[in-house]
Structures are given as C-alpha cells and as structure tokens.
Coordinates of C-alpha atoms and ligand atoms in Angstrom, one line a residue:
M291 CA -19.4 -50.1 12.9
V292 CA -21.2 -53.5 13.0
V293 CA -22.1 -53.2 9.3
G294 CA -18.5 -52.2 8.5
L295 CA -17.0 -55.1 10.4
A296 CA -19.6 -57.6 8.9
V297 CA -18.8 -56.4 5.4
L298 CA -15.1 -56.7 6.1
G299 CA -15.6 -60.3 7.5
G300 CA -17.8 -61.3 4.5
A301 CA -15.3 -59.8 2.0
T302 CA -12.4 -61.7 3.6
I303 CA -14.2 -65.1 3.4
A304 CA -15.3 -64.3 -0.1
G305 CA -11.7 -63.5 -1.1
V306 CA -10.3 -66.7 0.5
Y307 CA -13.1 -69.1 -0.4
A308 CA -16.0 -68.2 -2.7
P309 CA -18.4 -65.3 -3.0
P310 CA -21.5 -67.3 -1.7
D311 CA -19.5 -68.2 1.5
G312 CA -18.7 -64.5 1.9
L313 CA -22.4 -63.7 1.6
I314 CA -23.4 -66.2 4.2
T315 CA -20.7 -64.9 6.5
L316 CA -21.9 -61.3 6.0
V317 CA -25.5 -62.3 6.8
L318 CA -24.5 -64.3 9.9
L319 CA -22.2 -61.6 11.2
L320 CA -24.8 -58.9 10.6
A321 CA -27.5 -61.0 12.4
I322 CA -25.2 -61.8 15.4
G323 CA -24.0 -58.2 15.6
L324 CA -27.4 -56.6 15.4
V325 CA -29.0 -58.9 17.9
Q326 CA -26.1 -58.3 20.3
L327 CA -26.3 -54.6 19.8
A328 CA -30.1 -54.4 20.3
L329 CA -29.8 -56.5 23.5
A330 CA -26.8 -54.5 24.8
H331 CA -28.7 -51.2 24.3
T332 CA -31.8 -52.5 25.9
I333 CA -29.9 -53.7 28.9
A334 CA -27.9 -50.4 29.2
A335 CA -31.2 -48.5 29.0
H336 CA -32.6 -50.5 31.9
R337 CA -29.4 -50.8 33.9
A338 CA -31.2 -49.3 36.9
A339 CA -33.6 -52.2 37.0
L340 CA -30.8 -54.7 37.2
G341 CA -29.7 -53.6 40.7
S342 CA -26.3 -54.2 42.0
L343 CA -23.0 -53.9 40.0
R344 CA -22.5 -57.7 40.5
R345 CA -25.8 -58.3 38.7
Q346 CA -25.0 -55.9 35.9
F347 CA -21.6 -57.7 35.3
Q348 CA -23.4 -61.1 35.3
V349 CA -26.0 -59.9 32.7
G350 CA -23.3 -58.3 30.5
L351 CA -21.3 -61.5 30.6
A352 CA -24.3 -63.8 29.9
L353 CA -25.2 -61.6 27.0
A354 CA -21.7 -61.9 25.4
I355 CA -21.5 -65.6 25.9
G356 CA -25.1 -66.4 25.0
V357 CA -25.0 -64.5 21.7
S358 CA -21.6 -66.0 20.8
L359 CA -22.9 -69.5 21.5
A360 CA -26.0 -68.9 19.4
G361 CA -23.9 -67.5 16.6
I362 CA -21.5 -70.4 16.6
G363 CA -24.5 -72.8 16.6
A364 CA -25.9 -71.0 13.6
V365 CA -22.5 -71.2 11.8
A366 CA -22.3 -74.9 12.5
L367 CA -25.7 -75.4 11.0
A368 CA -25.2 -73.2 8.0
M369 CA -21.9 -74.8 7.2
F370 CA -23.4 -78.3 7.5
V371 CA -20.4 -79.4 9.7
S372 CA -20.7 -82.9 11.0
P373 CA -22.5 -83.4 14.3
H374 CA -19.2 -84.6 15.7
D375 CA -17.4 -81.4 14.8
A376 CA -20.4 -79.3 16.0
L377 CA -20.3 -81.0 19.4
V378 CA -16.5 -80.5 19.8
L379 CA -16.9 -76.9 18.8
G380 CA -19.8 -76.4 21.2
L381 CA -17.9 -78.0 24.0
M382 CA -14.9 -75.9 23.4
L383 CA -17.0 -72.8 23.4
V384 CA -18.8 -73.7 26.7
F385 CA -15.4 -74.5 28.2
S386 CA -13.9 -71.1 27.2
A387 CA -17.1 -69.4 28.2
A388 CA -16.9 -70.9 31.6
L389 CA -13.2 -69.8 31.9
G390 CA -14.2 -66.4 30.6
A391 CA -17.0 -66.1 33.2
Y392 CA -14.5 -67.1 35.9
S393 CA -11.9 -64.5 34.8
A394 CA -14.5 -61.8 34.4
S395 CA -15.9 -62.5 37.9
L396 CA -12.4 -62.3 39.3
L397 CA -12.1 -58.8 37.8
A398 CA -15.6 -57.9 38.9
A399 CA -14.8 -58.9 42.5
G400 CA -11.8 -56.6 42.5
V401 CA -13.8 -53.7 41.1
L402 CA -16.6 -54.4 43.6
G403 CA -14.1 -54.5 46.5
D404 CA -12.8 -51.1 45.5
V405 CA -16.3 -49.7 45.1
R406 CA -17.1 -51.0 48.6
S407 CA -14.0 -49.4 50.0
V408 CA -14.9 -46.0 48.5
Q409 CA -18.5 -46.4 49.6
G410 CA -17.4 -47.2 53.2
A411 CA -15.2 -44.2 53.3
V412 CA -17.8 -41.8 52.0
K413 CA -20.4 -43.2 54.4
A414 CA -17.9 -42.7 57.3
V415 CA -17.4 -39.1 56.3
G416 CA -21.1 -38.6 56.2
E417 CA -21.2 -39.9 59.8
G418 CA -18.6 -37.4 60.8
R419 CA -15.5 -39.6 60.9
L420 CA -13.0 -37.7 58.9
D421 CA -9.9 -39.7 59.6
V422 CA -10.9 -42.5 57.2
S423 CA -9.1 -43.3 54.0
A424 CA -10.5 -45.3 51.0
R425 CA -8.0 -47.8 49.6
T426 CA -8.3 -49.4 46.2
T427 CA -6.3 -52.2 44.5
A428 CA -5.7 -50.7 41.0
S429 CA -4.8 -47.4 39.4
D430 CA -8.0 -46.9 37.6
E431 CA -11.0 -44.4 37.7
L432 CA -12.0 -46.0 41.0
A433 CA -8.6 -45.2 42.4
E434 CA -9.1 -41.6 41.3
L435 CA -12.5 -41.6 42.9
A436 CA -11.0 -42.9 46.2
H437 CA -8.3 -40.3 46.0
A438 CA -10.9 -37.6 45.5
A439 CA -12.9 -38.9 48.4
N440 CA -9.8 -39.0 50.7
E441 CA -8.9 -35.5 49.6
A442 CA -12.4 -34.3 50.4
A443 CA -12.3 -35.9 53.8
S444 CA -8.9 -34.3 54.6
I445 CA -10.1 -30.9 53.4
L446 CA -13.2 -31.3 55.6
A447 CA -11.0 -32.3 58.6
V448 CA -8.9 -29.1 58.2
R449 CA -12.1 -27.0 57.8
E450 CA -13.6 -28.6 60.9
A451 CA -10.4 -27.9 62.9
E452 CA -10.5 -24.3 61.8
R453 CA -14.1 -23.9 62.7
D454 CA -13.5 -25.5 66.1
A455 CA -10.6 -23.1 66.7
A456 CA -12.8 -20.1 65.6
W457 CA -15.6 -21.2 67.9
K458 CA -13.2 -21.6 70.8
A459 CA -11.7 -18.2 70.2
H460 CA -15.3 -16.8 70.1
R461 CA -16.3 -18.5 73.4
D462 CA -13.0 -17.3 75.0
L463 CA -13.7 -13.8 73.8
I464 CA -17.2 -13.8 75.2
A465 CA -15.9 -15.1 78.5
A466 CA -13.2 -12.5 78.6
V467 CA -15.6 -9.7 77.7
S468 CA -18.1 -10.7 80.4
H469 CA -15.3 -10.9 83.0
D470 CA -13.9 -7.5 82.0
L471 CA -17.4 -6.0 82.2
R472 CA -18.3 -7.6 85.5
T473 CA -15.4 -6.4 87.5
P474 CA -15.9 -2.7 87.0
L475 CA -19.7 -3.1 87.2
T476 CA -19.3 -4.8 90.6
S477 CA -17.1 -2.0 91.9
L478 CA -19.5 0.6 90.5
R479 CA -22.4 -1.1 92.3
L480 CA -20.4 -1.1 95.6
L481 CA -19.4 2.5 95.2
S482 CA -22.9 3.7 94.5
E483 CA -24.2 1.7 97.5
A484 CA -21.5 3.4 99.6
I485 CA -22.7 6.8 98.5
E486 CA -26.3 5.9 99.2
D487 CA -25.2 4.8 102.6
E488 CA -25.8 7.5 105.2
V489 CA -22.6 6.6 107.0
A490 CA -20.3 8.1 104.3
G491 CA -19.2 11.7 104.9
P492 CA -19.0 14.4 102.2
D493 CA -15.2 13.8 101.6
E494 CA -15.7 10.1 101.1
R495 CA -18.6 10.7 98.8
T496 CA -16.5 13.0 96.7
R497 CA -13.7 10.3 96.6
Y498 CA -16.3 7.6 95.6
L499 CA -17.7 9.8 92.9
G500 CA -14.2 10.3 91.5
E501 CA -13.6 6.6 91.5
I502 CA -17.0 6.1 89.8
S503 CA -16.0 8.5 87.1
N504 CA -12.7 6.6 86.6
Q505 CA -14.5 3.3 86.3
I506 CA -17.0 4.7 83.8
G507 CA -14.1 6.1 81.8
S508 CA -12.3 2.7 81.6
L509 CA -15.5 0.9 80.8
G510 CA -16.1 3.4 78.0
H511 CA -12.5 2.7 76.7
L512 CA -13.1 -1.0 76.9
V513 CA -16.4 -0.8 75.0
D514 CA -14.8 1.5 72.4
D515 CA -11.9 -0.9 71.9
L516 CA -14.2 -3.9 71.6
F517 CA -16.3 -2.1 69.1
E518 CA -13.3 -1.1 67.1
L519 CA -11.9 -4.6 67.2
S520 CA -15.2 -6.2 66.1
R521 CA -15.4 -3.8 63.2
L522 CA -11.9 -4.5 62.1
E523 CA -12.4 -8.2 62.3
A524 CA -15.6 -8.0 60.3
G525 CA -13.6 -6.2 57.6
D526 CA -15.6 -3.0 58.1
I527 CA -12.7 -0.8 56.9
E528 CA -13.5 2.3 55.0
W529 CA -10.5 4.5 55.5
T530 CA -9.0 7.0 53.3
M531 CA -5.4 6.1 52.6
A532 CA -2.8 8.8 52.3
Q533 CA 0.9 9.2 51.9
V534 CA 2.1 9.3 55.4
E535 CA 5.6 10.8 56.2
L536 CA 6.9 8.7 59.0
D537 CA 9.1 11.4 60.5
E538 CA 6.1 13.6 61.1
L539 CA 3.9 10.8 62.4
V540 CA 6.6 9.4 64.8
G541 CA 7.5 12.9 65.8
E542 CA 4.0 13.7 66.9
A543 CA 3.5 10.5 68.8
V544 CA 6.8 10.9 70.6
E545 CA 6.0 14.5 71.5
T546 CA 2.6 13.6 72.9
L547 CA 4.0 10.7 75.0
Q548 CA 7.2 12.5 76.1
P549 CA 5.6 13.9 79.4
Q550 CA 4.4 10.4 80.3
A551 CA 7.8 8.9 79.7
R552 CA 9.6 11.7 81.5
A553 CA 7.3 11.3 84.5
K554 CA 8.5 7.7 84.7
G555 CA 12.1 8.7 84.2
I556 CA 12.3 7.0 80.8
K557 CA 14.2 8.2 77.8
L558 CA 12.0 8.3 74.7
L559 CA 13.9 8.6 71.4
S560 CA 13.2 8.3 67.7
T561 CA 15.2 7.8 64.6
V562 CA 13.7 8.2 61.1
P563 CA 16.5 8.6 58.6
A564 CA 16.0 11.2 55.9
G565 CA 14.8 9.6 52.7
T566 CA 12.7 7.0 54.5
A567 CA 9.9 6.2 52.1
P568 CA 6.4 7.4 53.1
A569 CA 3.9 4.7 54.1
R570 CA 0.5 4.2 52.4
A571 CA -1.7 4.4 55.4
N572 CA -4.6 6.0 57.2
P573 CA -2.8 8.5 59.4
E574 CA -5.2 8.3 62.4
R575 CA -5.2 4.5 62.5
L576 CA -1.4 4.3 62.2
Q577 CA -1.0 6.9 64.9
R578 CA -3.3 4.7 67.1
V579 CA -1.0 1.7 66.5
L580 CA 2.1 3.8 67.4
F581 CA 0.4 5.1 70.6
N582 CA -0.6 1.5 71.6
L583 CA 2.9 0.2 71.1
L584 CA 4.6 3.2 72.7
Q585 CA 2.3 3.1 75.7
N586 CA 3.0 -0.6 76.2
A587 CA 6.7 0.1 76.0
I588 CA 6.6 2.9 78.5
R589 CA 4.4 0.8 80.8
H590 CA 6.6 -2.2 80.8
T591 CA 9.9 -0.3 81.2
P592 CA 11.3 0.7 84.6
T593 CA 12.7 4.0 85.6
D594 CA 16.0 4.9 83.9
G595 CA 15.2 2.7 80.9
S596 CA 14.7 3.8 77.4
V597 CA 12.1 3.4 74.6
W598 CA 12.9 4.2 71.0
V599 CA 11.2 4.2 67.6
L600 CA 13.1 3.4 64.4
A601 CA 11.9 3.5 60.8
E602 CA 13.6 2.2 57.7
S603 CA 12.8 1.4 54.1
A604 CA 12.9 -2.2 53.1
G605 CA 12.2 -2.8 49.5
D606 CA 8.6 -1.9 48.7
H607 CA 7.8 -1.7 52.4
V608 CA 8.7 0.5 55.3
E609 CA 9.4 -1.0 58.6
L610 CA 8.8 0.6 62.0
E611 CA 10.3 -0.8 65.2
I612 CA 9.2 0.2 68.7
A613 CA 11.8 -1.2 71.2
D614 CA 12.3 -0.8 74.9
S615 CA 14.8 -1.8 77.5
G616 CA 12.1 -3.1 79.8
E617 CA 11.1 -6.4 81.3
G618 CA 10.5 -8.1 77.9
I619 CA 7.9 -10.7 77.0
D620 CA 8.2 -14.3 78.3
A621 CA 8.9 -16.9 75.7
S622 CA 5.7 -18.7 76.6
D623 CA 3.7 -15.5 75.9
R624 CA 5.3 -14.5 72.6
E625 CA 2.8 -16.5 70.5
R626 CA -0.2 -15.1 72.2
V627 CA 0.4 -11.4 72.9
F628 CA -1.5 -10.4 69.8
E629 CA -4.6 -12.3 70.8
P630 CA -7.6 -10.2 72.1
F631 CA -7.7 -10.0 75.9
F632 CA -4.3 -11.6 76.3
R633 CA -2.4 -10.1 79.2
G634 CA 1.0 -11.3 80.1
A635 CA 1.7 -12.9 83.5
R636 CA 3.6 -9.8 84.5
S637 CA 0.8 -7.4 83.7
R638 CA -0.7 -5.8 86.7
A639 CA -4.5 -5.8 87.3
G640 CA -6.4 -2.8 86.0
E641 CA -3.6 -1.9 83.5
G642 CA -5.4 -2.6 80.3
A643 CA -7.8 -5.0 78.8
G644 CA -5.3 -6.7 76.6
L645 CA -6.8 -5.4 73.4
G646 CA -4.1 -3.0 72.4
L647 CA -1.9 -5.4 70.4
A648 CA -5.0 -7.2 68.9
I649 CA -6.3 -3.9 67.6
S650 CA -2.8 -2.9 66.4
R651 CA -2.4 -6.1 64.5
A652 CA -5.9 -5.8 62.9
I653 CA -5.1 -2.3 61.8
V654 CA -1.7 -3.2 60.4
E655 CA -3.1 -6.2 58.5
A656 CA -6.0 -4.1 57.1
H657 CA -3.2 -1.9 55.6
G658 CA -1.7 -5.0 53.9
G659 CA 1.1 -5.0 56.4
R660 CA 2.5 -7.3 59.1
I661 CA 3.3 -6.9 62.8
W662 CA 5.6 -9.2 64.8
L663 CA 7.9 -9.5 67.8
A664 CA 11.5 -9.4 66.7
E665 CA 14.1 -11.4 68.6
S666 CA 15.8 -9.5 71.4
T667 CA 18.1 -10.4 74.2
S668 CA 16.7 -7.8 76.6
G669 CA 13.5 -5.7 76.5
T670 CA 10.9 -6.0 73.7
R671 CA 11.1 -5.2 70.0
V672 CA 7.8 -4.9 68.2
R673 CA 8.3 -4.5 64.4
L674 CA 5.7 -3.7 61.7
S675 CA 5.9 -3.4 58.0
L676 CA 3.7 -1.3 55.8
P677 CA 3.4 -0.9 52.0
T678 CA 5.1 2.3 50.9
A679 CA 3.1 5.0 49.0
G680 CA 3.9 4.8 45.3
V681 CA 5.7 8.1 44.8
Ligands
ADP268 N1 6.6 -3.5 75.5 C1 6.2 -4.6 76.2 N2 7.0 -5.1 77.1 C2 6.6 -6.2 77.9 N3 5.4 -6.8 77.7 C3 4.6 -6.3 76.8 C4 4.9 -5.2 76.0 N4 3.9 -4.9 75.1 C5 2.9 -5.8 75.4 N5 3.3 -6.6 76.4 C6 2.6 -7.8 76.9 O1 1.5 -8.1 76.0 C7 0.3 -8.0 76.7 C8 -0.8 -7.6 75.7 O2 -0.6 -6.2 75.4 P1 -1.8 -5.3 74.9 O3 -2.6 -6.1 73.9 O4 -1.3 -4.0 74.6 O5 -2.7 -5.3 76.2 P2 -2.6 -4.4 77.5 O6 -1.6 -3.3 77.3 O7 -4.0 -3.9 77.7 O8 -2.3 -5.3 78.6 C9 0.5 -7.1 77.9 O9 -0.4 -7.5 78.9 C10 1.9 -7.4 78.2 O10 2.0 -8.6 79.1
MG269 MG1 -1.5 -2.1 75.6

C-alpha cells in the first residue's frame, strides 16, 4: 500500500511539474513511509513492553508527529526552499502537531476513562459485588465490552439467587426430614422403655406393641416417600409409558377409595366422558397421583361433603380435576402446597408428612405435564394436564 501511494504521489507531482520532481517525491514518500511502517511494526510487536494504554497512545502519537516532522524537514532541504520558508513551515508543523497531540490526548482520556469503568466493574464482580454496572461515554467497542460485562454480572446475580434459593430449600428439607424422623423415633423409644418397664401389664404391652407397629409403618412410608421424591428430583425416571384409558384408571381409584369415603359419609363421584383421549403415562405412577389427590380430598372434606373426579380432552392434552367441597386451601398456602413437607395450617398432627403433593407434582412434570390449583369459591380444585397418547 505504501509503495502504491508513493507511486501515485510521485506520478501526480511528475504530471503537474516535471518528471525529476516526481522522482524526488516518490523517493521521499517511500523513505518516510517505509521508516514509519518499520517503526510502527516494531512498536506494535513490543506493545507489551510499553506498559499502560496511556503510554501506548503517547508513543503512537510521537511516532506519527516525529516522522512527519522529519519528512517535512527532508522535503524542505530537498526543495532548497529558503530558510525563512522552512522556518515558517516547521513552526506551522510544530503548532499543528501540538494541537494534534492535545486532541489525541483528549480522545485517549475518554477511552482510558471507559476502560477504567469496565475494569472497575469487572473487579467488583470478582469481589462478589454483582449489583455494579460499567458505564461508558461512547457507543464503541468499549461500550460493547461494558454491556457484555454488565450482562455477565446480571446473569451471575440471577444464578446466585437461584443457588441461594436451592440451598435454602435443601437446608429446609433436611430440617424437615430430621424433625419428621425424630418425632416417631422419640415415641418409639418411649414405647419400648414402657414395655421394658416391669410395671406395664400384658394388656398395656400389647397396646404399646400395636402402637410401635403403627409408628414403624408410618416411618416406613415416610422413608419410601422421601426416597421416591429424591429419585424423581434427581431425574431418575425409567418408566415405561403406555396409553392409559382414563375411565379405567379413574374407575379403579374411585372403587378402591369408595369404602374410605363412605366411612366418612362422603360422596365420591367421577365423570369421564366417552371419547376422552387416553393419556400417555405410566399407569402405576399416575394411579399414585390420583390416590394422593383423592386421599387429600377425602381427608379435608367433612361428613356429607362430596369429592369428584373429572376428565376432559383439551387440545393435545387431557386434563384431570380432583375437586372437593371441603375446607379449601388458605390463600396464603396456595403457593406452597406443592413444596415438600408443606402442611397447611389446618392440617392435623400425624396426618401426613406433606410429601403427597410434592411427589404428585414431580410425577406429573416427569410426564411432561403440569399440576396446579384451580380457582374455586369453596372447597379445593386440583387440576393436572397430561400429554395424550398419539392414537
Ligand atoms: N383437598 C385439599 N383440601 C384442603 N387442603 C389440602 C387439600 N389437599 C392438600 N391440602 C393441603 O396441602 C397440604 C399438603 O398436602 P400433601 O402434600 O398431600 O401433604 P399431606 O397430605 O401429607 O399433609 C396439606 O397439609 C393440606 O394442608
Ligand atoms: Mg397428602
């Protein structure tokens, strides 16, 4: 490029004046260009040795001005201009070089300010402060860098909040598990001490043994539920999916729980319209969800109330609803009922560990479905949607 430009310059002078002038111009331009190029490449190669950006700017500027001054000096000599003209030319050049240096340093100060802003923000992020924001004064690459740094900080902040929430959930879970294990263990210890005690008669011992067996049974359920939930949450799901006819599945669940409902004086009904699309599901898991939901409904509905199951197709999904005319769920609890170990304020002690809905949600979501509380003016409506089996 330097050669091309020098030839162009030489040719122009040769055309306007005379060929010898053109030749001198060509030689001068080539000399200035090559010296400047060589110096620029050397400096660029040793940029690291120059240190700060400010220093690099200064050296770059000094190079441009220095070589131009030398070039103009050479031109003045070669053209045999008068000392007077050469002095005026030199002064003008120094003047414009000083102004150029000033303008360049203004620009450099802006760039350096922006670099410092990004640097400060990145450093703050490194120290764990994620609410920082790098601000720059132009819309250049540094602004893009600042934007990227700000974006990274806000992504990190979101991740950190998620991690904190997950940790809190984890700690709460461990606290809840320990509490739920400690209570039955304490009563088991007391019962076995009572049996060992010589004072207890045979009838009492039999009663205590019955109670021990109950406690062991519920501990077993709790551990099974916990195991199931942890497997579900770990994504350990190797189920065979099948085409599940909802009228059959709902029919079985209702039939099994009918005695329990009748004993409490509750009407248990189901409606699955003919032609309701079959669900794509694992029948045992889906049955388990239905049981959990129906048992909750029966448990939280008083005598003379009713519990009903509805199914309906909805596009490429089927929806199931388990509704009851019971006490309903407090507005303040609605958000949390699907969390592990959450028991509503109206739940009575010993009624359940609060894992039923958490397990149900995990199962439904593992099927690619969704479970939620539908709005209701009285009682509770739990709805879930599942993908239909492609028929
Ligand atoms: N049908 C319902 N009516 C009223 N409250 C309900 C109903 N189903 C669930 N709940 C509330 O949600 C909580 C969590 O339910 P669940 O996870 O099944 O736990 P558990 O049945 O072991 O208490 C219950 O303690 C109860 O307060
Ligand atoms: Mg339950």
